[in-house]
mmCIF file of C-alpha atoms in Angstrom:
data_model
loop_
_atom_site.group_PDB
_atom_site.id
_atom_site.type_symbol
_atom_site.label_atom_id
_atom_site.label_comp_id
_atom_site.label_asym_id
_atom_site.label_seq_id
_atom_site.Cartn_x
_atom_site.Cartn_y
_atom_site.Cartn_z
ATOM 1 C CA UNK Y 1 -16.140 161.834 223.317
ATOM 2 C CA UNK Y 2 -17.280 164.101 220.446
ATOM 3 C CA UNK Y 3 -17.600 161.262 218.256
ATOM 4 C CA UNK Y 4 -21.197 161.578 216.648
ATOM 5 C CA UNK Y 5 -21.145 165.161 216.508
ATOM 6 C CA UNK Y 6 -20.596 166.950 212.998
ATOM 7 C CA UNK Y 7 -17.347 168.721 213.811
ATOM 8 C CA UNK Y 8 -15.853 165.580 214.424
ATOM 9 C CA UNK Y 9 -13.913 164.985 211.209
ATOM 10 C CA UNK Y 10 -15.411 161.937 210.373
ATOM 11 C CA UNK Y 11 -16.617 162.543 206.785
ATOM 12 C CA UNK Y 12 -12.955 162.957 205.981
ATOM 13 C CA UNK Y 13 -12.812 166.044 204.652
ATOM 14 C CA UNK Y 14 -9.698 167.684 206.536
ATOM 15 C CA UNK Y 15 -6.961 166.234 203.819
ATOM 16 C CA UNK Y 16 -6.886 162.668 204.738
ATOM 17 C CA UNK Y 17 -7.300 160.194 201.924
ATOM 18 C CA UNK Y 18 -9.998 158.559 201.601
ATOM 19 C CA UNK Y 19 -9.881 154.702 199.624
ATOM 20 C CA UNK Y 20 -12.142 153.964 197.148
ATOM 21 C CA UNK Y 21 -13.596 151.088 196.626
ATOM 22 C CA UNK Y 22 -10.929 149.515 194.655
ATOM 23 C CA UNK Y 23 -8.197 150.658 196.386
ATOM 24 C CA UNK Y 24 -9.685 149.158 199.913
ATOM 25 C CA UNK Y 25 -10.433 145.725 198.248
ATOM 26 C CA UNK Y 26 -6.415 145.958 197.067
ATOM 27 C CA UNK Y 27 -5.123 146.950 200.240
ATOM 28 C CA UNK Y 28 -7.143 144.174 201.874
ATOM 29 C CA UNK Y 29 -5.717 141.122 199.256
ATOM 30 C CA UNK Y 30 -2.427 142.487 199.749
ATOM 31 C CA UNK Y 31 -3.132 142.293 203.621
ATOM 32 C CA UNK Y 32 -4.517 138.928 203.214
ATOM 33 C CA UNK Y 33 -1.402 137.736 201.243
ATOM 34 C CA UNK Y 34 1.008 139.116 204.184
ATOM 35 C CA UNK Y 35 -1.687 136.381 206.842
ATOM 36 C CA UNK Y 36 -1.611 134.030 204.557
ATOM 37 C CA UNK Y 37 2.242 133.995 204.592
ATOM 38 C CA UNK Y 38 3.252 134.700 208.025
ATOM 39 C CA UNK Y 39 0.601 131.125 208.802
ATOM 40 C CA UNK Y 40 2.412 129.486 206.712
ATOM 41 C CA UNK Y 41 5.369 130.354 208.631
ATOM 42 C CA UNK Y 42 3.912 129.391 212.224
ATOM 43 C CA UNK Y 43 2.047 125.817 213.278
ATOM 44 C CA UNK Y 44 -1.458 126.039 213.881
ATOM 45 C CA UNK Y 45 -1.217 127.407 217.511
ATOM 46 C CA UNK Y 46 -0.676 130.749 216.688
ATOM 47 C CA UNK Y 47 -3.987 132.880 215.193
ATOM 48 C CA UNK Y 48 -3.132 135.366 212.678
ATOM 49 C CA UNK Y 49 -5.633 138.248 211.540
ATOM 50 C CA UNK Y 50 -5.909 141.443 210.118
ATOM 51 C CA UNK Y 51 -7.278 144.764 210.237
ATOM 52 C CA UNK Y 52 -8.345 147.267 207.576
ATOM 53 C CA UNK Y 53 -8.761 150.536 209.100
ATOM 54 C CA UNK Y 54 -9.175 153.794 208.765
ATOM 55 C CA UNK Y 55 -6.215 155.896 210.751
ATOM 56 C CA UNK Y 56 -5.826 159.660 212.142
ATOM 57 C CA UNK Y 57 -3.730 160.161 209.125
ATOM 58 C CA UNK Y 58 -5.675 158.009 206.162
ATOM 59 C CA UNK Y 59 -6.259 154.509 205.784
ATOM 60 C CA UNK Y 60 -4.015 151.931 208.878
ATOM 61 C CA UNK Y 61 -3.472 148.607 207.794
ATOM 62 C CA UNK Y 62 -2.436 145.975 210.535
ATOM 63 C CA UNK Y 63 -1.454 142.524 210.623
ATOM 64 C CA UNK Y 64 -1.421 140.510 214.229
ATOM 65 C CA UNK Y 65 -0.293 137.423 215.638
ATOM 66 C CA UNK Y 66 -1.221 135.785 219.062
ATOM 67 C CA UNK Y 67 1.173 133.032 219.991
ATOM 68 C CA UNK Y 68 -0.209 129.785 222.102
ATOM 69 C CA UNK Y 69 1.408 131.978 225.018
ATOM 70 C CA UNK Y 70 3.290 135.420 225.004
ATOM 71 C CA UNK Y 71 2.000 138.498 223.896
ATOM 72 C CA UNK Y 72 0.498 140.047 220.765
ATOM 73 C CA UNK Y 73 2.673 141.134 218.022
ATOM 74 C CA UNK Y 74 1.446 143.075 214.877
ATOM 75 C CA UNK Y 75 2.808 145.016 212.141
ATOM 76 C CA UNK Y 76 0.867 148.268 211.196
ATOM 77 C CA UNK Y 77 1.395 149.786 207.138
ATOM 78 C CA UNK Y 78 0.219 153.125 206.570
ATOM 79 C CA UNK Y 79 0.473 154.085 202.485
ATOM 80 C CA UNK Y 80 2.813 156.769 201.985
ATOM 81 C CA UNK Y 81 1.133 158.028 198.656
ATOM 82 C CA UNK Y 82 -2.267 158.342 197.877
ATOM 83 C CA UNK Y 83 -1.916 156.759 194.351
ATOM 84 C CA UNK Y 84 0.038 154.265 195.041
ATOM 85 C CA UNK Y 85 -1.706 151.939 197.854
ATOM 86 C CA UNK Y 86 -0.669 148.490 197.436
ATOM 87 C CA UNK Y 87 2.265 146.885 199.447
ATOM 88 C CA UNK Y 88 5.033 145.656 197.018
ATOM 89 C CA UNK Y 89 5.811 142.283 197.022
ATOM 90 C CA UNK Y 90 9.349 142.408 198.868
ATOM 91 C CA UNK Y 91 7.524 144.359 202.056
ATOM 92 C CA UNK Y 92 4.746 142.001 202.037
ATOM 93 C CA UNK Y 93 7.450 138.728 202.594
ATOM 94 C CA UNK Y 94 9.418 141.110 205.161
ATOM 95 C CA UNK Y 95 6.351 142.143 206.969
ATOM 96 C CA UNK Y 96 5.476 138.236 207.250
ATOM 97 C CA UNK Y 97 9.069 136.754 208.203
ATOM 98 C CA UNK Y 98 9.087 139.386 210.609
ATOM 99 C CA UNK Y 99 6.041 138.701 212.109
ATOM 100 C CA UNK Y 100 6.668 135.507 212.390
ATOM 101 C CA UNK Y 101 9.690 135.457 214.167
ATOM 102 C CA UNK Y 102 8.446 137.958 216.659
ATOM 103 C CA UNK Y 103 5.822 135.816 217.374
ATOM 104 C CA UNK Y 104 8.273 133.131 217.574
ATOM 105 C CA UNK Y 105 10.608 135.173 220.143
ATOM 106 C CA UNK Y 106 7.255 136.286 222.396
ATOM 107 C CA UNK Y 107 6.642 132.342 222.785
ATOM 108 C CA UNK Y 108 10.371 131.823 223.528
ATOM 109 C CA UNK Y 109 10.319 134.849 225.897
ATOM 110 C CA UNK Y 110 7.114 133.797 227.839
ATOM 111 C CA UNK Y 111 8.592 130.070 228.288
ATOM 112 C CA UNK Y 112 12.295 131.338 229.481
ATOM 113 C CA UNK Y 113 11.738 130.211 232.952
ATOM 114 C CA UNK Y 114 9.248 127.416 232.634
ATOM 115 C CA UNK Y 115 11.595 124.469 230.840
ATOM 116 C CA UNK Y 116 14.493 123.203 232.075
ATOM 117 C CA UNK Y 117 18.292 122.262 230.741
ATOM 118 C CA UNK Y 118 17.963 119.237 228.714
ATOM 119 C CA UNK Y 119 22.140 119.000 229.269
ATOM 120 C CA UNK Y 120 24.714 120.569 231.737
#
C-alpha cells in the first residue's frame, strides 16, 4: 500500500544486506546449477525455474517446480551471512534431489485416485 512512498524501506537502508553486483550474479549461477540439476532429475513434463529476489530480511532465493499435474513445489535459500553468499555444493545437490522428489510425490499424490490396480 505504501509502496512508492519514501518511508517505505525500499532503498535498503534499515540493516538488510544489500548484494552487489557480484554477489547477485553468484547467487544466480549457483541458483541456476540447483535448475539445472533438479531437470536433470525429472522428464521434460515438469518446468523448473527460479527466482532471484530480494526478501523482508535480505536477498530470497527460490527454486520451483510445476509437475504435468499436482501442485507447485519450491525450495526458498536465504544466506545466513552477508560475506558468505554462495550455496555450497552439498546443499545445492540436496536442494535439487529434494525438489525433485517432491515434485515427484505431488504427481503421485494428484494421480492417487485416477489409475487403477494393475494386479489383485
Amino acid at each position: 500500500m505504501y509502496g512508492n512512498t519514501p518511508f517505505a524501506g525500499a532503498d535498503g537502508g534499515d540493516g538488510e544486506p544489500v548484494l552487489t553486483t557480484e554477489q547477485r550474479r553468484h547467487l544466480r549461477r549457483d541458483l541456476a546449477s540447483v535448475a539445472a540439476e533438479t531437470r536433470e532429475l525429472l522428464p521434460d513434463e515438469f518446468a523448473v525455474g527460479l527466482e532471484l529476489a530480494r526478501g523482508a530480511n535480505g536477498p530470497r532465493a527460490t527454486v520451483a517446480v510445476q509437475p504435468p499435474i499436482g501442485s507447485v513445489v519450491s525450495a526458498g535459500y536465504t544466506p545466513e551471512d552477508d560475506a558468505d553468499l554462495r550455496i555450497g555444493d552439498d546443499e545445492r545437490t540436496d536442494l535439487a534431489h529434494g525438489l525433485a522428489a517432491s515434485a515427484a510425490l505431488q504427481v503421485k499424490q494428484a494421480m492417487a485416485g485416477d489409475t487403477s490396480p494393475t494386479a489383485q
